mmCIF file of C-alpha atoms and ligand atoms in Angstrom:
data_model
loop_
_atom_site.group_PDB
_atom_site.id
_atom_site.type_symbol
_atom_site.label_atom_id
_atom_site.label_comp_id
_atom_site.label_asym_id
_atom_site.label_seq_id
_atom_site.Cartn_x
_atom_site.Cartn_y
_atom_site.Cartn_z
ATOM 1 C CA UNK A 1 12.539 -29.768 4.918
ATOM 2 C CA UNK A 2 13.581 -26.160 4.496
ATOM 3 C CA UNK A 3 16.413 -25.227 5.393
ATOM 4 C CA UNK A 4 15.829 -22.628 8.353
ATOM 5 C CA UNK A 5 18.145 -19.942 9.448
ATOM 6 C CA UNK A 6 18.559 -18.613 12.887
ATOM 7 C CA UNK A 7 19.363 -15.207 13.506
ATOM 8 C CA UNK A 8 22.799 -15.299 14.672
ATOM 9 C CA UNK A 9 23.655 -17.334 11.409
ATOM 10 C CA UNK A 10 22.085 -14.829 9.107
ATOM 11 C CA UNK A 11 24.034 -12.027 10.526
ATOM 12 C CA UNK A 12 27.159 -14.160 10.126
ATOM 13 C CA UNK A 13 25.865 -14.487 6.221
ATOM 14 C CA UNK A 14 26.004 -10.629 6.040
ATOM 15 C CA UNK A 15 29.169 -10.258 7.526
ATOM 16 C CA UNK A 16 30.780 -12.460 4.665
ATOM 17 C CA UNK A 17 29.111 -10.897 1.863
ATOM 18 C CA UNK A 18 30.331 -9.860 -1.191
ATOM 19 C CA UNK A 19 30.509 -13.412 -1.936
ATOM 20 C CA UNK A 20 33.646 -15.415 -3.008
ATOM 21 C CA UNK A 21 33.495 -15.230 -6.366
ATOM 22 C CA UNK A 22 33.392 -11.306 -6.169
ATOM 23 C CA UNK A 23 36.139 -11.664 -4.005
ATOM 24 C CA UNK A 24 38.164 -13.582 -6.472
ATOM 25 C CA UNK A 25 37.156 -11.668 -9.797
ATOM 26 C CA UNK A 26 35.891 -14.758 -11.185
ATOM 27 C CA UNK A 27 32.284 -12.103 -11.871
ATOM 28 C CA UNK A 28 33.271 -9.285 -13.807
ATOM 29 C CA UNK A 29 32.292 -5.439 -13.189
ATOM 30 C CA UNK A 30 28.522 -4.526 -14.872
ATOM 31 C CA UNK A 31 28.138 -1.072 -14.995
ATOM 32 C CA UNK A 32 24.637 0.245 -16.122
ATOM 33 C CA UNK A 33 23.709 4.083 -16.244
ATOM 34 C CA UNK A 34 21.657 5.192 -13.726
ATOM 35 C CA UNK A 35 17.836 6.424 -14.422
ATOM 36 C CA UNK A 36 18.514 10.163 -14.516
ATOM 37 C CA UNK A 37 21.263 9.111 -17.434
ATOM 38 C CA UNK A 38 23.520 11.372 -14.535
ATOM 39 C CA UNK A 39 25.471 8.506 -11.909
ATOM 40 C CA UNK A 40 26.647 5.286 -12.682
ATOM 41 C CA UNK A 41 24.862 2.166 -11.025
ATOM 42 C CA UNK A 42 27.906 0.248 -9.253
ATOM 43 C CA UNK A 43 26.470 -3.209 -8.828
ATOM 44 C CA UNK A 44 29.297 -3.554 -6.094
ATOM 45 C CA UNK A 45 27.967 -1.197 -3.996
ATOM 46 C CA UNK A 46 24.455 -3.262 -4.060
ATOM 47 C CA UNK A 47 23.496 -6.265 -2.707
ATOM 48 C CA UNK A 48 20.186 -7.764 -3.047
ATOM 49 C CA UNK A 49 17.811 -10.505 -2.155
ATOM 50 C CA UNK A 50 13.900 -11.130 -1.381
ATOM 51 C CA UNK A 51 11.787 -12.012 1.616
ATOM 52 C CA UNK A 52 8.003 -13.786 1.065
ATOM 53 C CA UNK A 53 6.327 -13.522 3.961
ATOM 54 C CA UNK A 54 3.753 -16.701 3.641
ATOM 55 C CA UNK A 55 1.613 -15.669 5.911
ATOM 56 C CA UNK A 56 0.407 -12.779 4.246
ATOM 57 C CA UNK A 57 -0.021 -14.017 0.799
ATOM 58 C CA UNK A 58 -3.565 -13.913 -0.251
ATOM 59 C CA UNK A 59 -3.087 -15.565 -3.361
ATOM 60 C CA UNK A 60 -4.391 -12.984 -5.748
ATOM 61 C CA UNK A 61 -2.359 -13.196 -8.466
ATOM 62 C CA UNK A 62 -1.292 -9.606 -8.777
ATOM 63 C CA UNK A 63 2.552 -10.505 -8.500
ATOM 64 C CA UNK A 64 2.510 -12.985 -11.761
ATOM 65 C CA UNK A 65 -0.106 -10.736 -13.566
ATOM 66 C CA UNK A 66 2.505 -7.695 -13.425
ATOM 67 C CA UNK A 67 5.329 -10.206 -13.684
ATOM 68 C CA UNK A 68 3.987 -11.274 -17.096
ATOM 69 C CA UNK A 69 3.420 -7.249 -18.214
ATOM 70 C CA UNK A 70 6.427 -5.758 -16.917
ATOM 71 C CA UNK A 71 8.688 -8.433 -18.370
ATOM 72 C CA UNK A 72 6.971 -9.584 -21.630
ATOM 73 C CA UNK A 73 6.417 -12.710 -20.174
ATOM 74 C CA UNK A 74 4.786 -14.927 -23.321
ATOM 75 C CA UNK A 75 0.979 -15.094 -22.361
ATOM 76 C CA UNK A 76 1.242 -18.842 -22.972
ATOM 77 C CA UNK A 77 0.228 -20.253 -19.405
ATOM 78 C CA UNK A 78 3.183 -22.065 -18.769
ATOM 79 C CA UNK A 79 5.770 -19.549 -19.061
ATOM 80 C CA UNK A 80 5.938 -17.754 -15.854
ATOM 81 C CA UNK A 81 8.851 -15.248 -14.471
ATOM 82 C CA UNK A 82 7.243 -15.851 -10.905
ATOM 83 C CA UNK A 83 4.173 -17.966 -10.123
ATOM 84 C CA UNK A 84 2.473 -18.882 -6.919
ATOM 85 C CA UNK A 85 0.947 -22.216 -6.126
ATOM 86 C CA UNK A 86 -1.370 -23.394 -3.143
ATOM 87 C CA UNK A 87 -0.772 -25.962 -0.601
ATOM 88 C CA UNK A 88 -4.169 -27.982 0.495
ATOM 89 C CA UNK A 89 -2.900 -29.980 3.788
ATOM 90 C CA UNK A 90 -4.979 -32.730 4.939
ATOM 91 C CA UNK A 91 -5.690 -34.081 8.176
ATOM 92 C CA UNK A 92 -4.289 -37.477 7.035
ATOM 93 C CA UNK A 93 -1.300 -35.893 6.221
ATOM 94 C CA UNK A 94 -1.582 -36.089 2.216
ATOM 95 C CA UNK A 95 -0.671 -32.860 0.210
ATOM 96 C CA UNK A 96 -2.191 -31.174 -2.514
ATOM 97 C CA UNK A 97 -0.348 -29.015 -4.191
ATOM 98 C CA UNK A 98 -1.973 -26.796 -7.521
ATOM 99 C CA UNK A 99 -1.705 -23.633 -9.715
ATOM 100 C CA UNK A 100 -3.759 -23.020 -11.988
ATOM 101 C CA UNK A 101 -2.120 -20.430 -14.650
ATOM 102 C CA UNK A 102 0.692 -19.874 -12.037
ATOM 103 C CA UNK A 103 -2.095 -18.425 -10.199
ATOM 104 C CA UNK A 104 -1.993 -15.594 -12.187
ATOM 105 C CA UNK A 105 -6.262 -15.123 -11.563
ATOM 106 C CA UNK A 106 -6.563 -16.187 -8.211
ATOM 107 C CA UNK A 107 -7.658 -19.540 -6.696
ATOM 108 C CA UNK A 108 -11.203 -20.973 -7.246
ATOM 109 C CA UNK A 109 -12.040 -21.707 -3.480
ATOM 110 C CA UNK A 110 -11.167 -25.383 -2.013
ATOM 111 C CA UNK A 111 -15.277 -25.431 -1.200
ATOM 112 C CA UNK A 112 -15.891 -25.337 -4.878
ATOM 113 C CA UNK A 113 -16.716 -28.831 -5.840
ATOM 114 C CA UNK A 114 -15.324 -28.568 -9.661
ATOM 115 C CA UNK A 115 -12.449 -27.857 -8.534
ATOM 116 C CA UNK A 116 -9.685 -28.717 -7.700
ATOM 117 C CA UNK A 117 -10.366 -32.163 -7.143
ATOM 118 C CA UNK A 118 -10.270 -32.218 -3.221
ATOM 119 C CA UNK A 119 -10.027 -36.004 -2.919
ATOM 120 C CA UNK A 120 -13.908 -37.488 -1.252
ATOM 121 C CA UNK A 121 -13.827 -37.852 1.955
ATOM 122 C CA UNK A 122 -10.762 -35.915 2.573
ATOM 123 C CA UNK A 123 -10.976 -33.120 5.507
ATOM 124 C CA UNK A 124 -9.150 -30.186 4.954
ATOM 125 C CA UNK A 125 -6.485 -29.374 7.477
ATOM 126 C CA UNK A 126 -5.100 -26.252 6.110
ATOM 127 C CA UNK A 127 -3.982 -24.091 3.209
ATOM 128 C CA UNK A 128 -1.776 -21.803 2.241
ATOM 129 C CA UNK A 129 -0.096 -19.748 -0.965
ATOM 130 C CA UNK A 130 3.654 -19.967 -1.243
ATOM 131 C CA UNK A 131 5.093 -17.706 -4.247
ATOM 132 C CA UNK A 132 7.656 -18.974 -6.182
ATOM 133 C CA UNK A 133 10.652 -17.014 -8.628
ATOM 134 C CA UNK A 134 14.476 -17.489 -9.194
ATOM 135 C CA UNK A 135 16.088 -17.645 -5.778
ATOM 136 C CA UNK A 136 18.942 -16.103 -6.947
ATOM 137 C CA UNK A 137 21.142 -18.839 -5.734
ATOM 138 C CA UNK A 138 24.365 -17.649 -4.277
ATOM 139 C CA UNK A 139 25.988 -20.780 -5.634
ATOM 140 C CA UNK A 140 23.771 -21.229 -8.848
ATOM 141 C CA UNK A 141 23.834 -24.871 -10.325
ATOM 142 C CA UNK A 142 22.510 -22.955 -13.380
ATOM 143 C CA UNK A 143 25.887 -20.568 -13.945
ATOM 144 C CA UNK A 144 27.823 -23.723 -13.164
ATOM 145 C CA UNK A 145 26.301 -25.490 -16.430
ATOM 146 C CA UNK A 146 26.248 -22.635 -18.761
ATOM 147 C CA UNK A 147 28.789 -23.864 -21.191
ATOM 148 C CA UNK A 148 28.903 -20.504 -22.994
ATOM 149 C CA UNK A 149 29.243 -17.813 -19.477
ATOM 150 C CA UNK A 150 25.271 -16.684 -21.113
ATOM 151 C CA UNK A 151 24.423 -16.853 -17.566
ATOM 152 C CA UNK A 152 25.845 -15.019 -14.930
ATOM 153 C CA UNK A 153 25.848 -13.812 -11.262
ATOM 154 C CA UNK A 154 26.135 -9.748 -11.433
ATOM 155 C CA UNK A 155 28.145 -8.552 -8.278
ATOM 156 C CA UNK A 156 24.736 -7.417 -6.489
ATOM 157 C CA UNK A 157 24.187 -10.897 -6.425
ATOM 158 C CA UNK A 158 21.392 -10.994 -9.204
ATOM 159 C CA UNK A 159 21.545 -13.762 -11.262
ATOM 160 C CA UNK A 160 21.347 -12.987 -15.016
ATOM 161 C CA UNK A 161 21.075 -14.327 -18.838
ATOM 162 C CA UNK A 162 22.439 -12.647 -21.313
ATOM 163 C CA UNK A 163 20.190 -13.208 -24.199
ATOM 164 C CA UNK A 164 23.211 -12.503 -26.762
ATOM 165 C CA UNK A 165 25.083 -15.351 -25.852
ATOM 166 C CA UNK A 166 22.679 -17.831 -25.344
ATOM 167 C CA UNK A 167 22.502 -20.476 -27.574
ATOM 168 C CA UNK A 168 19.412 -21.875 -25.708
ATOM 169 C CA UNK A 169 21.209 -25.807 -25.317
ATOM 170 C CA UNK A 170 18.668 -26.166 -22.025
ATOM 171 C CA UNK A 171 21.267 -26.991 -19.762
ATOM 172 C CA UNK A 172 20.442 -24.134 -17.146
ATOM 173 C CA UNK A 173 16.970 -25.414 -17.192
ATOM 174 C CA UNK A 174 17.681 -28.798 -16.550
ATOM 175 C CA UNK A 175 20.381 -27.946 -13.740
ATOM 176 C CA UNK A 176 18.177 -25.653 -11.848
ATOM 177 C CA UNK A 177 16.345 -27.279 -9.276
ATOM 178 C CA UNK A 178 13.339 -24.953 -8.790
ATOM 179 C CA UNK A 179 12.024 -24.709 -12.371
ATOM 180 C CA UNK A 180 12.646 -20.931 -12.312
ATOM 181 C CA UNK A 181 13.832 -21.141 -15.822
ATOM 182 C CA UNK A 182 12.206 -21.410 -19.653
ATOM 183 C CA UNK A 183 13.510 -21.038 -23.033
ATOM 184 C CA UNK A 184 11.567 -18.336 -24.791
ATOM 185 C CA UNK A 185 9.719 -18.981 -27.578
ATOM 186 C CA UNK A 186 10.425 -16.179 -29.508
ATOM 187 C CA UNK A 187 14.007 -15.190 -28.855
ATOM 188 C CA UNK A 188 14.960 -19.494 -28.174
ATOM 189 C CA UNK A 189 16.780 -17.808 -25.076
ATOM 190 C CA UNK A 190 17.026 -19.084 -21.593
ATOM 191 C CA UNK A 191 14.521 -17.018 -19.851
ATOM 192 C CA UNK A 192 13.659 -16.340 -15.681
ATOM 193 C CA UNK A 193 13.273 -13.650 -13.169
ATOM 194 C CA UNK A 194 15.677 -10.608 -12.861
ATOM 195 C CA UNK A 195 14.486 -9.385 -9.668
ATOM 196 C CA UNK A 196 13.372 -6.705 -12.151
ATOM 197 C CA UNK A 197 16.820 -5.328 -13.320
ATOM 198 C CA UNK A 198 16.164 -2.578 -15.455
ATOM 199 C CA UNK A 199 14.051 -1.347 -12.351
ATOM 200 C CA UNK A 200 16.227 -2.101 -9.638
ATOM 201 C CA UNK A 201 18.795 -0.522 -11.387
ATOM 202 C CA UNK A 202 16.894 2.732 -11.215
ATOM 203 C CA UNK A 203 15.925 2.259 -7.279
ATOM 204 C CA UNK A 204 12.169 1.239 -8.475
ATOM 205 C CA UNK A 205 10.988 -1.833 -6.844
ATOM 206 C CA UNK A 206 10.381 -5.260 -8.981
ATOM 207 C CA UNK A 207 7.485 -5.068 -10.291
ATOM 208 C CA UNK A 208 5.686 -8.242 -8.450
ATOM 209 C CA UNK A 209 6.989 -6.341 -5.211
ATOM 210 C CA UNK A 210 5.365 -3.035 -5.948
ATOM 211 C CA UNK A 211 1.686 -4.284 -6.783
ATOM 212 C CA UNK A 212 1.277 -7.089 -4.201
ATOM 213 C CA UNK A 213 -1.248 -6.012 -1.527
ATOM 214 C CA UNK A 214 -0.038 -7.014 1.477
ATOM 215 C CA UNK A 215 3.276 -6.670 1.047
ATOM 216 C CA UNK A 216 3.801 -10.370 1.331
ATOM 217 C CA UNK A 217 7.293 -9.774 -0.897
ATOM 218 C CA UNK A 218 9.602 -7.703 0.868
ATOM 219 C CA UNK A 219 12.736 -6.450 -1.713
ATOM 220 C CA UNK A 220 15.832 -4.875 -1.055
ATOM 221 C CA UNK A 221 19.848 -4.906 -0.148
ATOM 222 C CA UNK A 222 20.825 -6.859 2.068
ATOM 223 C CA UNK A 223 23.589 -5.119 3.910
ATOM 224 C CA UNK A 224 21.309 -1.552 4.596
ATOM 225 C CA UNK A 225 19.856 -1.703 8.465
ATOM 226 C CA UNK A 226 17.418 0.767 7.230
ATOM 227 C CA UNK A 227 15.553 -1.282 4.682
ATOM 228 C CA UNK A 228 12.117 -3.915 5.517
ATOM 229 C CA UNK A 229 14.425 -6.232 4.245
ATOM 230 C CA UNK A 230 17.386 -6.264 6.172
ATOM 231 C CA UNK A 231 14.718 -5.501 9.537
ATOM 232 C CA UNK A 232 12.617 -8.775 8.206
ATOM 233 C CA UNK A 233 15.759 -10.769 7.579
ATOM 234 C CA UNK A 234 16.872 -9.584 11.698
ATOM 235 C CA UNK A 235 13.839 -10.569 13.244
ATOM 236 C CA UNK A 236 12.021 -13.179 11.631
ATOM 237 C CA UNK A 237 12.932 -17.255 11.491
ATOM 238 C CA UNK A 238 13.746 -17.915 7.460
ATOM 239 C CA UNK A 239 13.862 -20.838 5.388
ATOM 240 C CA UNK A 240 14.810 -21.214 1.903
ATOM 241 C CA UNK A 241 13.290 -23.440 -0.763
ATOM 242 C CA UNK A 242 15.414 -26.939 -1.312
ATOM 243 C CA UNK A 243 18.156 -25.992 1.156
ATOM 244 C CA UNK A 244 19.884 -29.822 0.915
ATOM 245 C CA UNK A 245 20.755 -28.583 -2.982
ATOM 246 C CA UNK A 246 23.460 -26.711 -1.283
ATOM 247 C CA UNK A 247 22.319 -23.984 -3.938
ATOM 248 C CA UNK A 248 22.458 -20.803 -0.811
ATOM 249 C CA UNK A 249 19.232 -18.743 -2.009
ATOM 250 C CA UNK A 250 18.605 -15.417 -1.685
ATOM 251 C CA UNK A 251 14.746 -15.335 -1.293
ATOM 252 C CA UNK A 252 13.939 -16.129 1.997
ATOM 253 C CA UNK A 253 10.586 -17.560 3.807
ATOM 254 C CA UNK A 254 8.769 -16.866 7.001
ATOM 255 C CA UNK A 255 5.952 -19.267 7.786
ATOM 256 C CA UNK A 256 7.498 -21.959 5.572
ATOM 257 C CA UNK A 257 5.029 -25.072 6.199
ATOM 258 C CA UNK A 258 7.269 -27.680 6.420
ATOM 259 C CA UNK A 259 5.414 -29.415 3.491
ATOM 260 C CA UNK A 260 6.618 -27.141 0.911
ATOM 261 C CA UNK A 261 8.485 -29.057 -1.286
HETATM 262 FE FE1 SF4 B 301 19.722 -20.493 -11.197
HETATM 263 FE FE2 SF4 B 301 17.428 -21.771 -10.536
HETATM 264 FE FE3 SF4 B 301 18.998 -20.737 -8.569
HETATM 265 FE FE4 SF4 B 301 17.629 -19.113 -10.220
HETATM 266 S S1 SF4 B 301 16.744 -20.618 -8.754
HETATM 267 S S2 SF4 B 301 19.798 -18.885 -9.629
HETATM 268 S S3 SF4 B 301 17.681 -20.236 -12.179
HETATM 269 S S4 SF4 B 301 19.536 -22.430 -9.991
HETATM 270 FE FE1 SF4 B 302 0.465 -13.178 -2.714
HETATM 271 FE FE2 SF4 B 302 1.127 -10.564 -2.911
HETATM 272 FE FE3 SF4 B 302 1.311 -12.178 -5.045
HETATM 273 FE FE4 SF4 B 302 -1.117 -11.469 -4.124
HETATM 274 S S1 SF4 B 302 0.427 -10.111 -5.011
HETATM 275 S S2 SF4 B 302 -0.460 -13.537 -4.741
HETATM 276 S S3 SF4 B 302 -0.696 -11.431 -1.905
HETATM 277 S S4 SF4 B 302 2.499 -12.333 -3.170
#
């Protein structure tokens, strides 16, 4: 089940941030020049994380189709930065859970008879598109691993890879338990979502954020009052993916179906 956070406990979560590790200097300062090449970006004085609101996600695809661009995501159709996959609930209880090229064209409709595979005799009880990425993990089983410190958690709470001390041994990808993670083909790096970075870094939205629709993702820091965020993260009921891993993600659900796994 996911794990699902009450108000009152989310606020506390705020109130505690920057996390421990921050606190204890075990993350180093990153500073990175701001867009205008003029101020600094101080990645202590950010903090960010994502809300998916479920129940507005059409499942077009736009989010992994500028994923792919923005990042250089290899076309291959099993590398994916952020993906989204569809839920098919049956009356019977059974779930069916698919994405074809992480969704990044769309669904073919449940009525169409080639596919998918809509087991005979089955009735439909519902479905629904749940978009997937790197949660971000506040406590990330995948920095825990890394047996060279290639990947990192940045002080805005972005978890990183830097590419030139890789050395692309898997073990991030075998710790995390999403499957957020790949090892590039070309560079044989380990390889996932940045919440965009080199944009965020700039104030631009990721890019999966600023193309989607219906504004089913919702980015931003955590700690400003002002932002969607923070106002989705105050008055909506969250869950997280996996929550029993213990791993504390920072992309948070509303309308989490209890069968998402
Ligand atoms: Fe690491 Fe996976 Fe968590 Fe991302 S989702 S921070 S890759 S463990
Ligand atoms: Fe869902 Fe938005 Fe992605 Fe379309 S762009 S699949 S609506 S999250």
């Amino acid at each position: 089940m996911p794990k699902t956070y009450e108000r009152r406990e989310f606020l506390a979560g705020l109130l505690n941030f920057p996390p421990a590790t921050m606190l204890l200097g075990l993350v180093g300062p990153v500073k990175l020049l701001a867009a205008d090449g003029g101020d600094e970006y101080d990645p202590t004085e950010h903090y960010y994380a994502m809300g998916i609101r479920v129940e507005e996600c059409i499942g077009c695809g736009k989010c992994v189709q500028a994923c792919k661009l923005e990042n250089d995501v290899p076309d291959e159709p099993f590398y994916f930065r952020t993906w989204v996959e569809r839920y098919i609930v049956y009356t019977d209880g059974d779930v069916q859970v698919d994405s074809p090229n992480g969704g990044m064209d769309g669904f073919p409709p449940v009525a169409d008879e080639t596919f998918p595979p809509v087991a005979a005799g089955k009735e439909i009880l519902r479905t629904f598109f749940v978009p997937k990425l790197c949660n971000h993990c506040d406590n990330p089983p995948c920095v825990q691993v890394c047996p060279v410190g290639a990947t990192f958690k940045s002080q805005d709470g972005v978890v990183l890879v830097d590419e030139d001390y890789c050395i692309g041994c898997r073990y991030c990808i075998q710790a995390c338990p999403y499957g957020a993670r790949f090892l590039d083909p070309r560079t044989h790096t380990a390889n996932k979502c940045t919440f965009c970075y080199h944009r965020i870094t700039k104030g631009l939205l990721p890019a999966c954020v600023e193309v989607c629709p219906t504004q089913a993702r919702v980015f931003g820091e955590i700690g400003d009052r002002s932002t969607p965020l923070n106002r989705m993260l105050r008055m909506s009921h969250l869950e997280v993916l996996k929550p029993h891993m213990n791993t504390d993600p920072k992309v948070y659900y509303t309308a989490l179906d209890g069968e998402v796994r």
